[in-house]
Coordinates of N, CA and C in Angstrom, one line a residue:
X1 N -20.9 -15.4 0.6 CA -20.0 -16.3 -0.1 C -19.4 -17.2 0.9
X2 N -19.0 -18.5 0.6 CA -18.7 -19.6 1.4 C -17.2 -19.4 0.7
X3 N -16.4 -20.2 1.5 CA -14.8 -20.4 1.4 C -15.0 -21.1 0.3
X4 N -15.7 -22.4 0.2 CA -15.3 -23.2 -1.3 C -15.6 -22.3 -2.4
X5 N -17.0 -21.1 -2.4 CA -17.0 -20.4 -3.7 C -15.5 -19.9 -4.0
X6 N -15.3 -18.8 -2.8 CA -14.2 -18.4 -2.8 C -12.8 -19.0 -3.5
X7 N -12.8 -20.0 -3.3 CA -11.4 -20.9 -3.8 C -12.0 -21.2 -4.7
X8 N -12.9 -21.4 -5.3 CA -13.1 -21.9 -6.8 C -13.1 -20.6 -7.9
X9 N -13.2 -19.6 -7.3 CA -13.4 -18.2 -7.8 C -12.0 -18.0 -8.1
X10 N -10.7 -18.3 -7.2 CA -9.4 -18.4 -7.7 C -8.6 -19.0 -8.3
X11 N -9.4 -19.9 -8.1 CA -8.8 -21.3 -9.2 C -9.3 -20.6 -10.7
X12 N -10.1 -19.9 -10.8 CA -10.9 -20.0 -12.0 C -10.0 -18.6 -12.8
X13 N -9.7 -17.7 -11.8 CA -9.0 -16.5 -12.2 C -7.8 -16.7 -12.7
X14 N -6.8 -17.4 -11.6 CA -5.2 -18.0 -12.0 C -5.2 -19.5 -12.0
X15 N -5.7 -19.8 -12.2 CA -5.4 -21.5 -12.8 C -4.8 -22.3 -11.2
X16 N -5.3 -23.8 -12.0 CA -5.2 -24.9 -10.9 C -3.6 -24.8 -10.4
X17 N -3.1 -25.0 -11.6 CA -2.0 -24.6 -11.1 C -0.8 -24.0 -10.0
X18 N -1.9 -23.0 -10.3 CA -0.7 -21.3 -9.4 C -2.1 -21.0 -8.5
X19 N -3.2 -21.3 -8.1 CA -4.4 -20.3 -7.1 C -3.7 -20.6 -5.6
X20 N -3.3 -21.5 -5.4 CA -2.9 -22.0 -4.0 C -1.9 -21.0 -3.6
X21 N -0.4 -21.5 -4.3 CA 0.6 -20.5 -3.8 C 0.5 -19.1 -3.7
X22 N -0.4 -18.5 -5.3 CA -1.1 -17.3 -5.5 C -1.0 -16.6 -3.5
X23 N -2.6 -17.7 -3.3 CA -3.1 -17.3 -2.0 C -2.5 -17.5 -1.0
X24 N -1.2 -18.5 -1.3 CA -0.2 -18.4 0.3 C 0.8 -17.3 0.5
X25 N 0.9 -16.5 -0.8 CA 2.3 -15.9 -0.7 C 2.1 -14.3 -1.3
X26 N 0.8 -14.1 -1.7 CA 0.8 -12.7 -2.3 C -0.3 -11.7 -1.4
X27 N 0.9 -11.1 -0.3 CA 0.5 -10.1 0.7 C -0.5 -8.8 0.1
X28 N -1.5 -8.2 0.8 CA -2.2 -7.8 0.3 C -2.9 -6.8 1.7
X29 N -2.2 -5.3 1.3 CA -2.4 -4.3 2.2 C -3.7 -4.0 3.0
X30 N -4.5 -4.4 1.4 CA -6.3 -4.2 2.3 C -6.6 -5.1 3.1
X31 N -6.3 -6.4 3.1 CA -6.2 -7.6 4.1 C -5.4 -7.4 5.1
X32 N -5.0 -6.2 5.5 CA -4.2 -6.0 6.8 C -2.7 -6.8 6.7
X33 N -2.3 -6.3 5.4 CA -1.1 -6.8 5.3 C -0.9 -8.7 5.5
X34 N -1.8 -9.0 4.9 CA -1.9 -10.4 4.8 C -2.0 -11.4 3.8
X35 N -2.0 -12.7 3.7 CA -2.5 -13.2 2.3 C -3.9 -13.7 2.5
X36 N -4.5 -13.8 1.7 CA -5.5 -14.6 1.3 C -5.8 -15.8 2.2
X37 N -5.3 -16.9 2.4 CA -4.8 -17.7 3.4 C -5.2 -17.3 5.2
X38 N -4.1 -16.4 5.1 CA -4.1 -16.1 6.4 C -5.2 -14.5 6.5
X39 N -5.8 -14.1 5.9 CA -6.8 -13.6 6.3 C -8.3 -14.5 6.2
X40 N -8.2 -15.2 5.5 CA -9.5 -16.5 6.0 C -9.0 -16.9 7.4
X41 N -8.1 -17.4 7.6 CA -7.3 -18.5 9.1 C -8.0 -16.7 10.3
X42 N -7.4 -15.5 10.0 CA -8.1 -14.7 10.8 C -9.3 -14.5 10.7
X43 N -10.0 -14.7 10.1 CA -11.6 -15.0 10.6 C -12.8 -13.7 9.7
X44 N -11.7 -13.1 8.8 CA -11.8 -12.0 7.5 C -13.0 -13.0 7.1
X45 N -14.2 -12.2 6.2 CA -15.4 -13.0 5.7 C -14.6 -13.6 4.2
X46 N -15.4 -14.3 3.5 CA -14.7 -14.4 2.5 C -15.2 -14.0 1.1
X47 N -16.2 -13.0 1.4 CA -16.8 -12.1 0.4 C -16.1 -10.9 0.6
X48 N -15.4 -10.4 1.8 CA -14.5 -9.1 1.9 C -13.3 -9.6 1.5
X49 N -12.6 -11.0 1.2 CA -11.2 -11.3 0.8 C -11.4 -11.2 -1.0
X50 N -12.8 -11.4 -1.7 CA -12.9 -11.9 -2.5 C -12.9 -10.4 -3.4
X51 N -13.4 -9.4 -2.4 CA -13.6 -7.9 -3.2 C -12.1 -7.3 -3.3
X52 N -11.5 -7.8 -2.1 CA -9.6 -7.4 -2.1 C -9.1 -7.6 -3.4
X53 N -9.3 -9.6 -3.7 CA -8.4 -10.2 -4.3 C -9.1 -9.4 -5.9
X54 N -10.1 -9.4 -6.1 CA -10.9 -9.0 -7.1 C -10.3 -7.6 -8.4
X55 N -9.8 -6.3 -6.6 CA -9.4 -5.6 -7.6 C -7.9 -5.4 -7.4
X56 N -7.3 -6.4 -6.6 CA -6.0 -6.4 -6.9 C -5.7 -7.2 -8.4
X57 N -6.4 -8.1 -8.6 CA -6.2 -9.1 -9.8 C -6.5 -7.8 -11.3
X58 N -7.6 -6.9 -10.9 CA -8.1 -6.0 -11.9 C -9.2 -6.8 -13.0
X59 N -9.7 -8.2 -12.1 CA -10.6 -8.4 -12.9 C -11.7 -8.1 -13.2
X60 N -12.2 -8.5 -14.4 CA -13.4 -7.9 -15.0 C -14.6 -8.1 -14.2
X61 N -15.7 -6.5 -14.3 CA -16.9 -6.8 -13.5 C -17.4 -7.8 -13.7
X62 N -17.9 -8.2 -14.5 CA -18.7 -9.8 -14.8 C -18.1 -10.7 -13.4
X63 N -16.8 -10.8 -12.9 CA -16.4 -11.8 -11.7 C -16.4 -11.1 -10.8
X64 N -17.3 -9.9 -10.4 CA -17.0 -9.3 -8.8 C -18.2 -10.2 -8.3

């Protein structure tokens, strides 16, 4: 998975809106205590941030 799927995958889950802040501000233990953001900037793949955000959101299989 490439970073733009990735950010279009959250845009698509929480809206244009809210996906950004979502990913700047909602800490996430599996990510080593990090956001979304700053576990891309660490160098986290972005198919392992995507399986994090995936079942923290609780969304449906069809988007894993």
């Amino acid at each position: 998975m490439r970073h733009t799927e990735l950010w279009a995958r959250l845009e698509s889950a929480l809206g244009t809106g809210y996906y950004r802040v979502w990913a700047d501000q909602f800490v996430m233990g599996d990510l080593g205590s990090r956001t979304v953001t700053e576990a891309l900037d660490a160098g986290i793949e972005p198919k392992q941030v995507w399986a994090v955000v995936w079942r923290a959101l609780e969304l449906p299989e069809r988007e894993r």
